[in-house]
Amino acid sequence: MAWTGRLITALAVCGVLLAGSAGCGSRAAQEEEQGAGTPSPVGKLLEARDDEGRPYREVEEEGAPEVGVEVTPDTDGGWDVRLRIRNFRFSPDGTADQAVPGRGLAHLYVNDRLVALLRTPGHHLSAHTVRRGTHQVTVRLYADDDSVWAVGGKPVESTADITVSEPSPTTAPTETERGTAGPGPAGGRGSPDRGRRAG
């Protein structure tokens, strides 16, 4: 009788150990299948690309990053660029090349020419960068993996038109000299302060 009791106890212990290890194994397999420990994909990469060949990363409109841009003349003939962002934070230099929701950097373009990569909401354009004439200043938001944040198939961006005229020490800037935020020519998402969403 004692022998039977020990055998039953030993079998019960083995059964618990086997079930436990099988359970652990199946849990590990499940986590591996679900990609546990690795970040889940952010949005969906589209076929559309920017002029440099970077893919658009489509995210839902609700909670998507937004950007507005304002460009104002300074006293030295240059221009101060100020970004207004929503649902977005700038990543520090050296951040891993990985898309994280609502994070990344901004590319600053003047007349479709890349002039700066921004990791802060402010930038100064020198008078040599923007010469006499009318110019488009565009800011577009990118994820850290270099994909373009996009909503409805359009990049998250904002464009301001500015006109550079001969300097006059006695006149204040006019409305055409002061660039204000607005949706870009591609219909990108404009300033969050304008109270409208581009679609």
Coordinates of N, CA, C and O in Angstrom, one line a residue:
M1 N 0.8 -1.2 0.0 CA 0.0 0.0 0.0 C 0.9 1.3 0.0 O 0.6 2.2 -0.7
A2 N 2.0 1.2 0.8 CA 2.9 2.3 0.9 C 3.5 2.6 -0.5 O 3.7 3.7 -0.9
W3 N 3.8 1.5 -1.1 CA 4.5 1.6 -2.4 C 3.5 2.2 -3.5 O 3.9 3.1 -4.2
T4 N 2.3 1.9 -3.4 CA 1.3 2.5 -4.3 C 1.1 3.9 -4.1 O 1.0 4.7 -5.0
G5 N 1.1 4.3 -2.8 CA 0.9 5.7 -2.5 C 2.1 6.5 -3.0 O 2.0 7.6 -3.5
R6 N 3.4 6.0 -2.9 CA 4.5 6.7 -3.4 C 4.5 6.8 -4.9 O 4.9 7.8 -5.5
L7 N 4.1 5.7 -5.5 CA 4.0 5.7 -7.0 C 3.0 6.8 -7.5 O 3.3 7.5 -8.4
I8 N 1.9 6.9 -6.8 CA 0.8 7.9 -7.2 C 1.4 9.3 -7.0 O 1.2 10.1 -7.8
T9 N 2.1 9.5 -5.8 CA 2.6 10.8 -5.6 C 3.7 11.1 -6.6 O 3.7 12.3 -7.1
A10 N 4.6 10.2 -6.9 CA 5.6 10.4 -7.9 C 5.0 10.7 -9.3 O 5.5 11.7 -10.0
L11 N 4.0 10.0 -9.7 CA 3.3 10.3 -10.9 C 2.7 11.6 -11.0 O 2.7 12.3 -12.0
A12 N 2.1 12.0 -9.8 CA 1.4 13.3 -9.7 C 2.4 14.4 -9.9 O 2.2 15.4 -10.6
V13 N 3.6 14.3 -9.2 CA 4.7 15.3 -9.3 C 5.2 15.4 -10.8 O 5.3 16.5 -11.3
C14 N 5.4 14.2 -11.4 CA 5.9 14.3 -12.8 C 4.8 14.9 -13.7 O 5.1 15.7 -14.6
G15 N 3.6 14.6 -13.4 CA 2.5 15.2 -14.3 C 2.5 16.7 -14.1 O 2.3 17.4 -15.1
V16 N 2.6 17.2 -12.9 CA 2.7 18.7 -12.7 C 3.9 19.3 -13.4 O 3.7 20.3 -14.0
L17 N 5.0 18.6 -13.2 CA 6.2 19.2 -13.9 C 6.1 19.2 -15.4 O 6.4 20.1 -16.1
L18 N 5.6 18.1 -16.0 CA 5.4 18.0 -17.4 C 4.4 19.0 -17.9 O 4.5 19.7 -18.9
A19 N 3.3 19.2 -17.2 CA 2.2 20.1 -17.6 C 2.8 21.6 -17.5 O 2.5 22.4 -18.3
G20 N 3.6 21.8 -16.4 CA 4.2 23.1 -16.2 C 5.1 23.5 -17.4 O 5.1 24.5 -17.9
S21 N 6.0 22.5 -17.7 CA 7.0 22.8 -18.8 C 6.3 22.9 -20.1 O 6.6 23.7 -21.0
A22 N 5.2 22.1 -20.3 CA 4.5 22.2 -21.6 C 3.8 23.5 -21.6 O 3.7 24.1 -22.7
G23 N 3.2 23.9 -20.5 CA 2.5 25.2 -20.5 C 3.5 26.3 -20.7 O 3.2 27.2 -21.5
C24 N 4.7 26.2 -20.1 CA 5.7 27.3 -20.4 C 6.1 27.3 -21.8 O 6.3 28.3 -22.4
G25 N 6.3 26.1 -22.4 CA 6.7 26.0 -23.8 C 5.7 26.5 -24.7 O 6.0 27.3 -25.6
S26 N 4.4 26.2 -24.4 CA 3.4 26.7 -25.3 C 3.2 28.3 -25.2 O 2.9 29.0 -26.1
R27 N 3.4 28.7 -23.9 CA 3.3 30.2 -23.7 C 4.5 30.9 -24.5 O 4.2 31.9 -25.1
A28 N 5.7 30.3 -24.4 CA 6.8 30.9 -25.1 C 6.5 30.9 -26.6 O 6.8 31.9 -27.3
A29 N 6.0 29.8 -27.1 CA 5.6 29.7 -28.5 C 4.6 30.8 -28.9 O 4.7 31.4 -29.9
Q30 N 3.6 30.9 -28.0 CA 2.5 31.9 -28.3 C 3.1 33.3 -28.3 O 2.8 34.1 -29.2
E31 N 4.0 33.6 -27.4 CA 4.6 35.0 -27.3 C 5.5 35.2 -28.6 O 5.5 36.3 -29.1
E32 N 6.2 34.1 -29.0 CA 7.0 34.3 -30.2 C 6.2 34.5 -31.4 O 6.5 35.4 -32.2
E33 N 5.0 33.8 -31.5 CA 4.1 34.0 -32.6 C 3.5 35.4 -32.6 O 3.3 36.0 -33.7
Q34 N 3.2 35.9 -31.4 CA 2.6 37.2 -31.3 C 3.7 38.3 -31.4 O 3.3 39.5 -31.4
G35 N 4.9 38.0 -31.4 CA 6.0 39.0 -31.4 C 6.2 39.7 -30.1 O 6.6 40.8 -30.1
A36 N 6.0 39.0 -29.0 CA 6.2 39.6 -27.7 C 7.7 39.9 -27.6 O 8.5 39.2 -28.0
G37 N 7.9 41.1 -26.9 CA 9.3 41.6 -26.8 C 9.7 42.4 -27.9 O 10.7 43.1 -27.8
T38 N 9.0 42.4 -29.0 CA 9.3 43.3 -30.1 C 8.1 44.2 -30.3 O 7.0 43.9 -30.1
P39 N 8.4 45.5 -30.7 CA 7.3 46.4 -30.9 C 6.3 46.0 -32.0 O 6.7 45.5 -33.0
S40 N 5.1 46.3 -31.7 CA 4.1 46.0 -32.8 C 4.2 47.0 -33.9 O 4.7 48.1 -33.7
P41 N 3.8 46.6 -35.1 CA 3.9 47.5 -36.3 C 3.1 48.8 -36.0 O 2.1 48.8 -35.4
V42 N 3.6 49.9 -36.5 CA 3.0 51.2 -36.4 C 2.4 51.6 -37.8 O 3.1 51.8 -38.7
G43 N 1.1 51.7 -37.9 CA 0.5 52.1 -39.1 C 0.7 51.1 -40.2 O 1.1 49.9 -40.0
K44 N 0.6 51.5 -41.4 CA 0.8 50.7 -42.6 C 1.6 51.4 -43.6 O 1.3 52.6 -44.0
L45 N 2.7 50.7 -44.1 CA 3.5 51.4 -45.2 C 2.7 51.3 -46.5 O 2.2 50.3 -46.9
L46 N 2.7 52.5 -47.2 CA 2.0 52.6 -48.4 C 3.0 52.5 -49.6 O 4.2 52.7 -49.4
E47 N 2.5 52.4 -50.8 CA 3.3 52.4 -52.0 C 3.8 53.8 -52.3 O 4.9 54.0 -52.8
A48 N 3.0 54.8 -51.8 CA 3.3 56.2 -52.1 C 4.7 56.6 -51.4 O 4.9 56.1 -50.3
R49 N 5.4 57.4 -52.0 CA 6.7 57.8 -51.5 C 7.0 59.3 -51.7 O 6.4 60.0 -52.6
D50 N 7.8 59.9 -50.8 CA 8.2 61.3 -51.0 C 9.2 61.5 -52.2 O 9.6 60.5 -52.8
D51 N 9.6 62.7 -52.4 CA 10.6 62.9 -53.5 C 11.9 62.2 -53.4 O 12.6 62.0 -54.3
E52 N 12.3 61.9 -52.1 CA 13.5 61.2 -51.9 C 13.3 59.7 -51.8 O 14.3 59.0 -51.5
G53 N 12.1 59.2 -52.1 CA 11.9 57.8 -52.1 C 11.5 57.1 -50.8 O 11.4 55.9 -50.6
R54 N 11.2 58.0 -49.8 CA 10.8 57.4 -48.5 C 9.3 57.1 -48.5 O 8.5 57.9 -48.9
P55 N 9.0 55.9 -47.9 CA 7.6 55.5 -48.0 C 6.7 56.2 -47.0 O 7.2 56.7 -45.9
Y56 N 5.4 56.3 -47.3 CA 4.4 56.9 -46.4 C 4.0 55.9 -45.4 O 3.8 54.7 -45.8
R57 N 3.8 56.3 -44.2 CA 3.4 55.4 -43.1 C 2.0 55.9 -42.7 O 1.9 56.9 -42.0
E58 N 1.0 55.2 -43.1 CA -0.4 55.6 -42.9 C -0.9 55.2 -41.5 O -0.7 54.1 -41.0
V59 N -1.4 56.2 -40.8 CA -2.0 56.0 -39.4 C -3.4 56.6 -39.4 O -3.8 57.3 -40.3
E60 N -4.2 56.1 -38.4 CA -5.6 56.6 -38.3 C -5.6 58.1 -38.0 O -4.7 58.6 -37.3
E61 N -6.6 58.8 -38.5 CA -6.7 60.2 -38.3 C -6.8 60.6 -36.8 O -6.2 61.5 -36.3
E62 N -7.6 59.8 -36.1 CA -7.7 60.1 -34.6 C -6.4 59.8 -33.9 O -5.8 58.7 -34.0
G63 N -5.9 60.9 -33.3 CA -4.6 60.8 -32.6 C -3.4 60.9 -33.4 O -2.3 60.7 -32.9
A64 N -3.6 61.2 -34.7 CA -2.4 61.2 -35.6 C -1.6 62.5 -35.4 O -2.1 63.5 -34.9
P65 N -0.3 62.5 -35.7 CA 0.5 63.7 -35.6 C -0.1 64.8 -36.5 O -0.6 64.6 -37.5
E66 N 0.1 66.1 -36.0 CA -0.3 67.3 -36.8 C 0.8 68.3 -36.6 O 1.5 68.3 -35.6
V67 N 1.0 69.1 -37.7 CA 2.0 70.2 -37.6 C 1.4 71.4 -38.3 O 0.7 71.4 -39.2
G68 N 1.8 72.6 -37.7 CA 1.6 73.9 -38.3 C 2.9 74.6 -38.4 O 3.8 74.3 -37.6
V69 N 3.0 75.6 -39.3 CA 4.3 76.3 -39.4 C 4.0 77.8 -39.5 O 3.0 78.2 -40.2
E70 N 4.8 78.6 -38.9 CA 4.7 80.0 -39.0 C 6.1 80.5 -39.2 O 7.1 80.1 -38.6
V71 N 6.3 81.4 -40.2 CA 7.6 81.9 -40.6 C 7.5 83.5 -40.5 O 6.6 84.1 -41.1
T72 N 8.4 84.1 -39.7 CA 8.4 85.5 -39.5 C 9.7 86.1 -39.8 O 10.8 85.5 -39.5
P73 N 9.8 87.3 -40.3 CA 11.1 87.9 -40.6 C 11.8 88.3 -39.3 O 11.1 88.7 -38.4
D74 N 13.1 88.3 -39.3 CA 13.8 88.8 -38.2 C 14.5 90.2 -38.6 O 14.3 90.6 -39.7
T75 N 15.2 90.8 -37.7 CA 15.8 92.1 -37.9 C 17.0 92.0 -38.8 O 17.4 93.1 -39.3
D76 N 17.6 90.9 -39.0 CA 18.8 90.7 -39.8 C 18.6 90.3 -41.2 O 19.5 89.9 -41.9
G77 N 17.3 90.2 -41.7 CA 17.0 89.8 -43.0 C 16.7 88.3 -43.2 O 16.4 87.9 -44.3
G78 N 16.8 87.6 -42.1 CA 16.5 86.2 -42.1 C 15.1 85.9 -41.7 O 14.3 86.8 -41.6
W79 N 14.8 84.6 -41.4 CA 13.4 84.2 -41.1 C 13.4 83.2 -40.0 O 14.3 82.3 -39.9
D80 N 12.5 83.4 -39.0 CA 12.4 82.5 -37.9 C 11.2 81.6 -38.2 O 10.1 82.0 -38.5
V81 N 11.5 80.3 -38.2 CA 10.5 79.2 -38.4 C 10.1 78.6 -37.1 O 10.9 78.2 -36.3
R82 N 8.8 78.6 -36.8 CA 8.2 78.0 -35.6 C 7.2 77.0 -35.9 O 6.2 77.3 -36.7
L83 N 7.4 75.8 -35.4 CA 6.4 74.7 -35.6 C 5.4 74.6 -34.4 O 5.8 74.8 -33.3
R84 N 4.2 74.3 -34.7 CA 3.2 74.0 -33.7 C 2.8 72.6 -34.0 O 2.3 72.3 -35.1
I85 N 3.0 71.7 -33.0 CA 2.8 70.3 -33.2 C 1.7 69.8 -32.2 O 1.5 70.4 -31.2
R86 N 1.1 68.7 -32.6 CA 0.1 68.1 -31.8 C 0.2 66.6 -32.0 O 0.4 66.1 -33.1
N87 N 0.1 65.8 -30.9 CA 0.2 64.3 -31.0 C 1.6 63.9 -31.6 O 1.7 62.9 -32.3
F88 N 2.6 64.6 -31.3 CA 4.0 64.4 -31.8 C 5.0 64.9 -30.9 O 4.8 65.9 -30.2
R89 N 6.1 64.1 -30.7 CA 7.2 64.6 -30.0 C 8.5 64.4 -30.8 O 8.6 63.4 -31.5
F90 N 9.5 65.3 -30.6 CA 10.7 65.1 -31.3 C 11.6 64.1 -30.7 O 11.8 64.1 -29.4
S91 N 12.3 63.3 -31.5 CA 13.2 62.3 -30.9 C 14.6 62.9 -30.9 O 15.0 63.7 -31.7
P92 N 15.3 62.6 -29.8 CA 16.7 63.1 -29.7 C 17.6 62.5 -30.8 O 17.3 61.4 -31.3
D93 N 18.7 63.1 -31.1 CA 19.7 62.6 -32.0 C 20.2 61.3 -31.5 O 20.4 61.1 -30.3
G94 N 20.4 60.3 -32.4 CA 20.9 59.0 -32.0 C 19.8 58.0 -31.6 O 20.1 56.9 -31.2
T95 N 18.5 58.4 -31.8 CA 17.4 57.5 -31.5 C 17.4 56.3 -32.5 O 17.8 56.5 -33.7
A96 N 17.0 55.2 -32.1 CA 17.0 54.0 -33.0 C 16.1 54.2 -34.2 O 15.1 54.9 -34.1
D97 N 16.5 53.6 -35.3 CA 15.8 53.7 -36.6 C 14.5 52.8 -36.5 O 14.5 51.8 -37.2
Q98 N 13.5 53.3 -35.8 CA 12.3 52.5 -35.6 C 11.1 53.4 -35.5 O 11.2 54.4 -34.8
A99 N 10.0 53.1 -36.1 CA 8.8 53.9 -36.0 C 8.1 53.7 -34.7 O 7.8 52.5 -34.3
V100 N 7.9 54.7 -34.0 CA 7.2 54.7 -32.7 C 6.1 55.7 -32.9 O 6.2 56.8 -33.4
P101 N 4.8 55.4 -32.4 CA 3.7 56.3 -32.6 C 4.0 57.7 -32.1 O 4.4 57.9 -31.0
G102 N 3.7 58.7 -33.0 CA 3.8 60.1 -32.7 C 5.1 60.6 -32.4 O 5.3 61.6 -31.6
R103 N 6.2 60.0 -32.9 CA 7.5 60.4 -32.6 C 8.4 60.5 -33.8 O 8.1 59.7 -34.8
G104 N 9.4 61.3 -33.9 CA 10.3 61.4 -35.0 C 10.9 62.8 -35.1 O 11.3 63.4 -34.1
L105 N 11.0 63.2 -36.4 CA 11.7 64.5 -36.6 C 10.9 65.2 -37.8 O 10.1 64.6 -38.4
A106 N 11.3 66.4 -38.0 CA 10.6 67.2 -39.1 C 11.7 67.5 -40.2 O 12.9 67.8 -39.8
H107 N 11.3 67.5 -41.4 CA 12.1 67.9 -42.5 C 11.6 69.3 -43.0 O 10.4 69.5 -43.2
L108 N 12.5 70.2 -43.1 CA 12.2 71.6 -43.5 C 12.7 71.8 -44.9 O 13.8 71.6 -45.3
Y109 N 11.7 72.2 -45.8 CA 12.0 72.4 -47.2 C 11.7 73.9 -47.6 O 10.8 74.5 -47.1
V110 N 12.5 74.4 -48.4 CA 12.2 75.7 -49.0 C 12.2 75.5 -50.5 O 13.2 75.0 -51.1
N111 N 11.0 75.7 -51.1 CA 10.8 75.5 -52.6 C 11.2 74.0 -52.9 O 11.9 73.8 -53.9
D112 N 10.7 73.1 -52.1 CA 10.9 71.6 -52.3 C 12.4 71.2 -52.2 O 12.7 70.1 -52.5
R113 N 13.2 72.1 -51.7 CA 14.6 71.7 -51.4 C 14.8 71.5 -49.9 O 14.5 72.4 -49.1
L114 N 15.3 70.4 -49.5 CA 15.6 70.1 -48.1 C 16.7 71.0 -47.6 O 17.8 71.0 -48.1
V115 N 16.4 71.8 -46.5 CA 17.3 72.7 -45.9 C 17.7 72.3 -44.5 O 18.8 72.7 -44.0
A116 N 16.9 71.5 -43.8 CA 17.2 71.2 -42.4 C 16.4 70.0 -41.9 O 15.3 69.8 -42.4
L117 N 17.0 69.2 -41.0 CA 16.3 68.2 -40.3 C 16.1 68.7 -38.9 O 17.1 69.1 -38.2
L118 N 14.9 68.8 -38.4 CA 14.6 69.5 -37.2 C 14.2 68.5 -36.1 O 13.4 67.6 -36.3
R119 N 14.8 68.7 -34.9 CA 14.5 67.9 -33.7 C 14.0 68.8 -32.6 O 13.9 68.4 -31.4
T120 N 13.7 70.0 -33.0 CA 13.1 71.0 -32.1 C 12.1 71.8 -32.9 O 12.1 71.8 -34.1
P121 N 11.2 72.5 -32.2 CA 10.2 73.3 -32.9 C 10.6 74.6 -33.5 O 9.8 75.3 -34.2
G122 N 11.8 75.0 -33.4 CA 12.3 76.3 -33.9 C 13.5 76.1 -34.8 O 14.3 75.2 -34.6
H123 N 13.6 77.0 -35.8 CA 14.7 77.0 -36.7 C 14.9 78.4 -37.3 O 13.9 79.1 -37.4
H124 N 16.1 78.8 -37.6 CA 16.3 80.1 -38.3 C 16.9 79.9 -39.7 O 17.8 79.1 -39.9
L125 N 16.2 80.6 -40.6 CA 16.7 80.6 -42.0 C 17.4 81.9 -42.2 O 16.9 83.0 -42.0
S126 N 18.7 81.8 -42.7 CA 19.4 83.0 -42.9 C 19.0 83.7 -44.2 O 18.3 83.1 -45.0
A127 N 19.3 84.9 -44.3 CA 19.0 85.7 -45.5 C 19.5 85.1 -46.8 O 19.0 85.2 -47.9
H128 N 20.6 84.3 -46.7 CA 21.3 83.7 -47.8 C 20.4 82.5 -48.3 O 20.5 82.1 -49.4
T129 N 19.7 81.9 -47.4 CA 18.9 80.7 -47.7 C 17.6 81.1 -48.5 O 17.2 80.4 -49.4
V130 N 17.0 82.2 -48.1 CA 15.8 82.7 -48.7 C 16.0 84.1 -49.3 O 16.0 85.0 -48.6
R131 N 16.2 84.1 -50.6 CA 16.5 85.4 -51.3 C 15.2 86.0 -51.8 O 14.2 85.5 -51.6
R132 N 15.4 87.1 -52.4 CA 14.2 87.9 -52.9 C 13.3 87.1 -53.8 O 13.7 86.3 -54.6
G133 N 12.0 87.3 -53.6 CA 11.0 86.6 -54.3 C 10.0 85.9 -53.4 O 10.0 86.0 -52.2
T134 N 9.1 85.1 -54.0 CA 8.1 84.3 -53.2 C 8.6 82.9 -53.1 O 9.0 82.3 -54.0
H135 N 8.4 82.4 -51.9 CA 9.0 81.0 -51.6 C 7.9 80.2 -50.8 O 7.2 80.8 -50.0
Q136 N 8.0 78.9 -50.9 CA 7.2 78.0 -50.1 C 8.1 77.3 -49.1 O 9.1 76.7 -49.4
V137 N 7.7 77.5 -47.8 CA 8.4 76.8 -46.7 C 7.5 75.7 -46.2 O 6.4 75.9 -45.8
T138 N 8.0 74.5 -46.3 CA 7.2 73.3 -46.0 C 7.9 72.5 -44.9 O 9.1 72.3 -44.9
V139 N 7.1 72.1 -43.9 CA 7.6 71.2 -42.9 C 6.8 69.9 -43.0 O 5.5 69.9 -43.1
R140 N 7.5 68.8 -43.0 CA 6.8 67.4 -43.1 C 7.4 66.6 -41.9 O 8.6 66.6 -41.6
L141 N 6.5 65.8 -41.3 CA 6.9 65.0 -40.2 C 7.2 63.6 -40.6 O 6.5 62.9 -41.5
Y142 N 8.3 63.0 -40.1 CA 8.9 61.7 -40.4 C 9.0 60.9 -39.1 O 9.3 61.4 -38.0
A143 N 8.9 59.6 -39.2 CA 9.2 58.7 -38.1 C 10.7 58.5 -38.1 O 11.4 58.9 -39.0
D144 N 11.2 57.9 -37.0 CA 12.6 57.7 -36.9 C 13.2 56.7 -37.8 O 14.4 56.7 -38.0
D145 N 12.3 55.9 -38.5 CA 12.8 55.0 -39.5 C 12.8 55.6 -40.9 O 13.0 54.9 -41.9
D146 N 12.6 56.9 -40.9 CA 12.6 57.7 -42.2 C 11.4 57.6 -43.0 O 11.4 58.0 -44.2
S147 N 10.3 56.9 -42.5 CA 9.1 56.9 -43.2 C 8.3 58.2 -42.9 O 8.5 58.8 -41.9
V148 N 7.4 58.6 -43.9 CA 6.7 59.8 -43.8 C 5.3 59.5 -43.0 O 4.6 58.7 -43.5
W149 N 5.1 60.2 -41.9 CA 3.7 60.1 -41.3 C 2.7 60.6 -42.3 O 2.8 61.6 -42.9
A150 N 1.6 59.8 -42.4 CA 0.6 60.1 -43.4 C -0.8 59.8 -42.9 O -0.9 58.9 -42.1
V151 N -1.8 60.5 -43.3 CA -3.2 60.3 -43.0 C -4.0 60.4 -44.2 O -3.8 61.4 -45.0
G152 N -4.8 59.5 -44.5 CA -5.6 59.5 -45.7 C -4.8 59.5 -47.0 O -5.2 60.1 -48.0
G153 N -3.6 58.9 -46.9 CA -2.7 58.8 -48.1 C -1.9 60.1 -48.4 O -1.2 60.2 -49.4
K154 N -2.0 61.1 -47.5 CA -1.3 62.3 -47.7 C -0.4 62.6 -46.5 O -0.6 62.2 -45.4
P155 N 0.8 63.2 -46.8 CA 1.8 63.4 -45.8 C 1.3 64.4 -44.7 O 0.5 65.3 -45.0
V156 N 1.8 64.2 -43.5 CA 1.5 65.1 -42.4 C 2.5 66.3 -42.6 O 3.7 66.1 -42.3
E157 N 2.0 67.4 -43.1 CA 2.9 68.5 -43.4 C 2.1 69.8 -43.4 O 0.9 69.8 -43.3
S158 N 2.8 70.9 -43.4 CA 2.2 72.2 -43.5 C 3.1 73.2 -44.3 O 4.4 73.0 -44.2
T159 N 2.5 74.1 -45.0 CA 3.3 75.0 -45.9 C 2.9 76.4 -45.7 O 1.7 76.7 -45.5
A160 N 3.9 77.3 -45.6 CA 3.7 78.7 -45.6 C 4.4 79.4 -46.7 O 5.5 79.0 -47.1
D161 N 3.7 80.3 -47.4 CA 4.3 81.1 -48.4 C 4.8 82.4 -47.8 O 4.2 83.1 -47.0
I162 N 6.0 82.7 -48.2 CA 6.6 84.0 -47.8 C 7.2 84.8 -49.0 O 7.5 84.2 -50.0
T163 N 7.1 86.1 -48.9 CA 7.7 86.9 -50.0 C 8.8 87.8 -49.4 O 8.6 88.5 -48.4
V164 N 10.0 87.7 -50.0 CA 11.1 88.4 -49.6 C 11.3 89.6 -50.5 O 11.4 89.4 -51.7
S165 N 11.2 90.8 -49.9 CA 11.4 92.0 -50.7 C 12.6 92.7 -50.3 O 13.3 92.3 -49.3
E166 N 12.9 93.9 -50.9 CA 14.1 94.6 -50.5 C 13.8 95.1 -49.1 O 12.8 95.6 -48.7
P167 N 14.9 95.1 -48.2 CA 14.7 95.5 -46.9 C 14.4 97.0 -46.8 O 14.9 97.8 -47.5
S168 N 13.5 97.4 -45.9 CA 13.1 98.8 -45.6 C 13.1 99.0 -44.1 O 12.3 98.4 -43.4
P169 N 14.0 99.8 -43.6 CA 14.2 99.9 -42.2 C 13.0 100.5 -41.4 O 12.9 100.4 -40.2
T170 N 12.1 101.2 -42.2 CA 11.0 101.9 -41.5 C 9.7 101.2 -41.6 O 8.7 101.7 -41.0
T171 N 9.6 100.1 -42.3 CA 8.3 99.5 -42.5 C 8.2 98.1 -41.8 O 9.2 97.4 -41.7
A172 N 7.0 97.9 -41.3 CA 6.8 96.6 -40.6 C 6.4 95.5 -41.6 O 6.0 95.9 -42.7
P173 N 6.6 94.3 -41.3 CA 6.2 93.2 -42.3 C 4.7 93.2 -42.7 O 3.9 93.4 -41.8
T174 N 4.4 93.1 -44.0 CA 3.1 93.0 -44.4 C 2.6 91.6 -44.3 O 3.4 90.7 -44.0
E175 N 1.3 91.3 -44.6 CA 0.8 90.0 -44.5 C 1.4 89.0 -45.5 O 1.6 87.9 -45.3
T176 N 1.8 89.6 -46.7 CA 2.5 88.7 -47.7 C 3.9 88.4 -47.3 O 4.5 87.4 -47.7
E177 N 4.5 89.2 -46.5 CA 5.9 89.0 -46.0 C 5.9 88.0 -44.8 O 6.9 87.4 -44.6
R178 N 4.8 87.9 -44.2 CA 4.7 87.0 -43.0 C 4.1 85.7 -43.4 O 2.9 85.6 -43.9
G179 N 4.8 84.6 -43.3 CA 4.3 83.3 -43.7 C 3.4 82.7 -42.6 O 3.8 82.8 -41.5
T180 N 2.3 82.2 -43.0 CA 1.4 81.5 -42.0 C 1.2 80.1 -42.4 O 1.3 79.7 -43.5
A181 N 0.8 79.3 -41.4 CA 0.6 77.9 -41.6 C -0.6 77.6 -42.5 O -1.6 78.4 -42.5
G182 N -0.5 76.6 -43.2 CA -1.7 76.1 -44.1 C -1.3 74.8 -44.7 O -0.2 74.4 -44.7
P183 N -2.3 74.1 -45.2 CA -2.1 72.8 -45.8 C -1.2 73.0 -47.0 O -1.2 74.0 -47.7
G184 N -0.3 72.0 -47.2 CA 0.6 72.1 -48.4 C -0.1 71.8 -49.7 O -1.3 71.5 -49.7
P185 N 0.6 72.0 -50.8 CA 0.0 71.8 -52.1 C -0.5 70.4 -52.3 O -1.4 70.2 -53.1
A186 N 0.1 69.4 -51.5 CA -0.4 68.1 -51.7 C -1.6 67.8 -50.8 O -2.0 66.7 -50.7
G187 N -2.1 68.8 -50.1 CA -3.2 68.6 -49.2 C -2.9 68.0 -47.9 O -3.7 67.3 -47.3
G188 N -1.7 68.2 -47.5 CA -1.2 67.6 -46.2 C -2.0 68.2 -45.0 O -2.7 69.2 -45.2
R189 N -1.7 67.6 -43.9 CA -2.4 68.1 -42.6 C -1.7 69.4 -42.2 O -0.5 69.4 -42.0
G190 N -2.5 70.4 -42.1 CA -2.0 71.7 -41.7 C -1.9 72.0 -40.2 O -1.9 71.1 -39.4
S191 N -1.9 73.2 -39.9 CA -1.7 73.7 -38.5 C -2.9 73.2 -37.6 O -4.0 73.3 -37.9
P192 N -2.5 72.7 -36.4 CA -3.6 72.3 -35.5 C -4.3 73.6 -34.9 O -5.4 73.4 -34.4
D193 N -3.7 74.8 -35.1 CA -4.4 75.9 -34.5 C -5.4 76.5 -35.5 O -6.1 77.5 -35.2
R194 N -5.5 76.0 -36.7 CA -6.4 76.6 -37.7 C -7.8 76.1 -37.6 O -8.7 76.5 -38.2
G195 N -7.9 75.1 -36.7 CA -9.3 74.5 -36.5 C -9.9 73.7 -37.6 O -11.1 73.6 -37.7
R196 N -9.1 73.2 -38.5 CA -9.6 72.4 -39.6 C -8.6 71.3 -39.9 O -7.5 71.4 -39.6
R197 N -9.1 70.3 -40.4 CA -8.3 69.1 -40.8 C -8.3 69.0 -42.3 O -9.4 69.0 -42.9
A198 N -7.2 68.8 -42.8 CA -7.1 68.6 -44.3 C -7.5 67.1 -44.5 O -7.1 66.3 -43.7
G199 N -8.1 66.8 -45.6 CA -8.5 65.4 -45.8 C -8.0 64.9 -47.1 O -7.6 65.4 -48.0

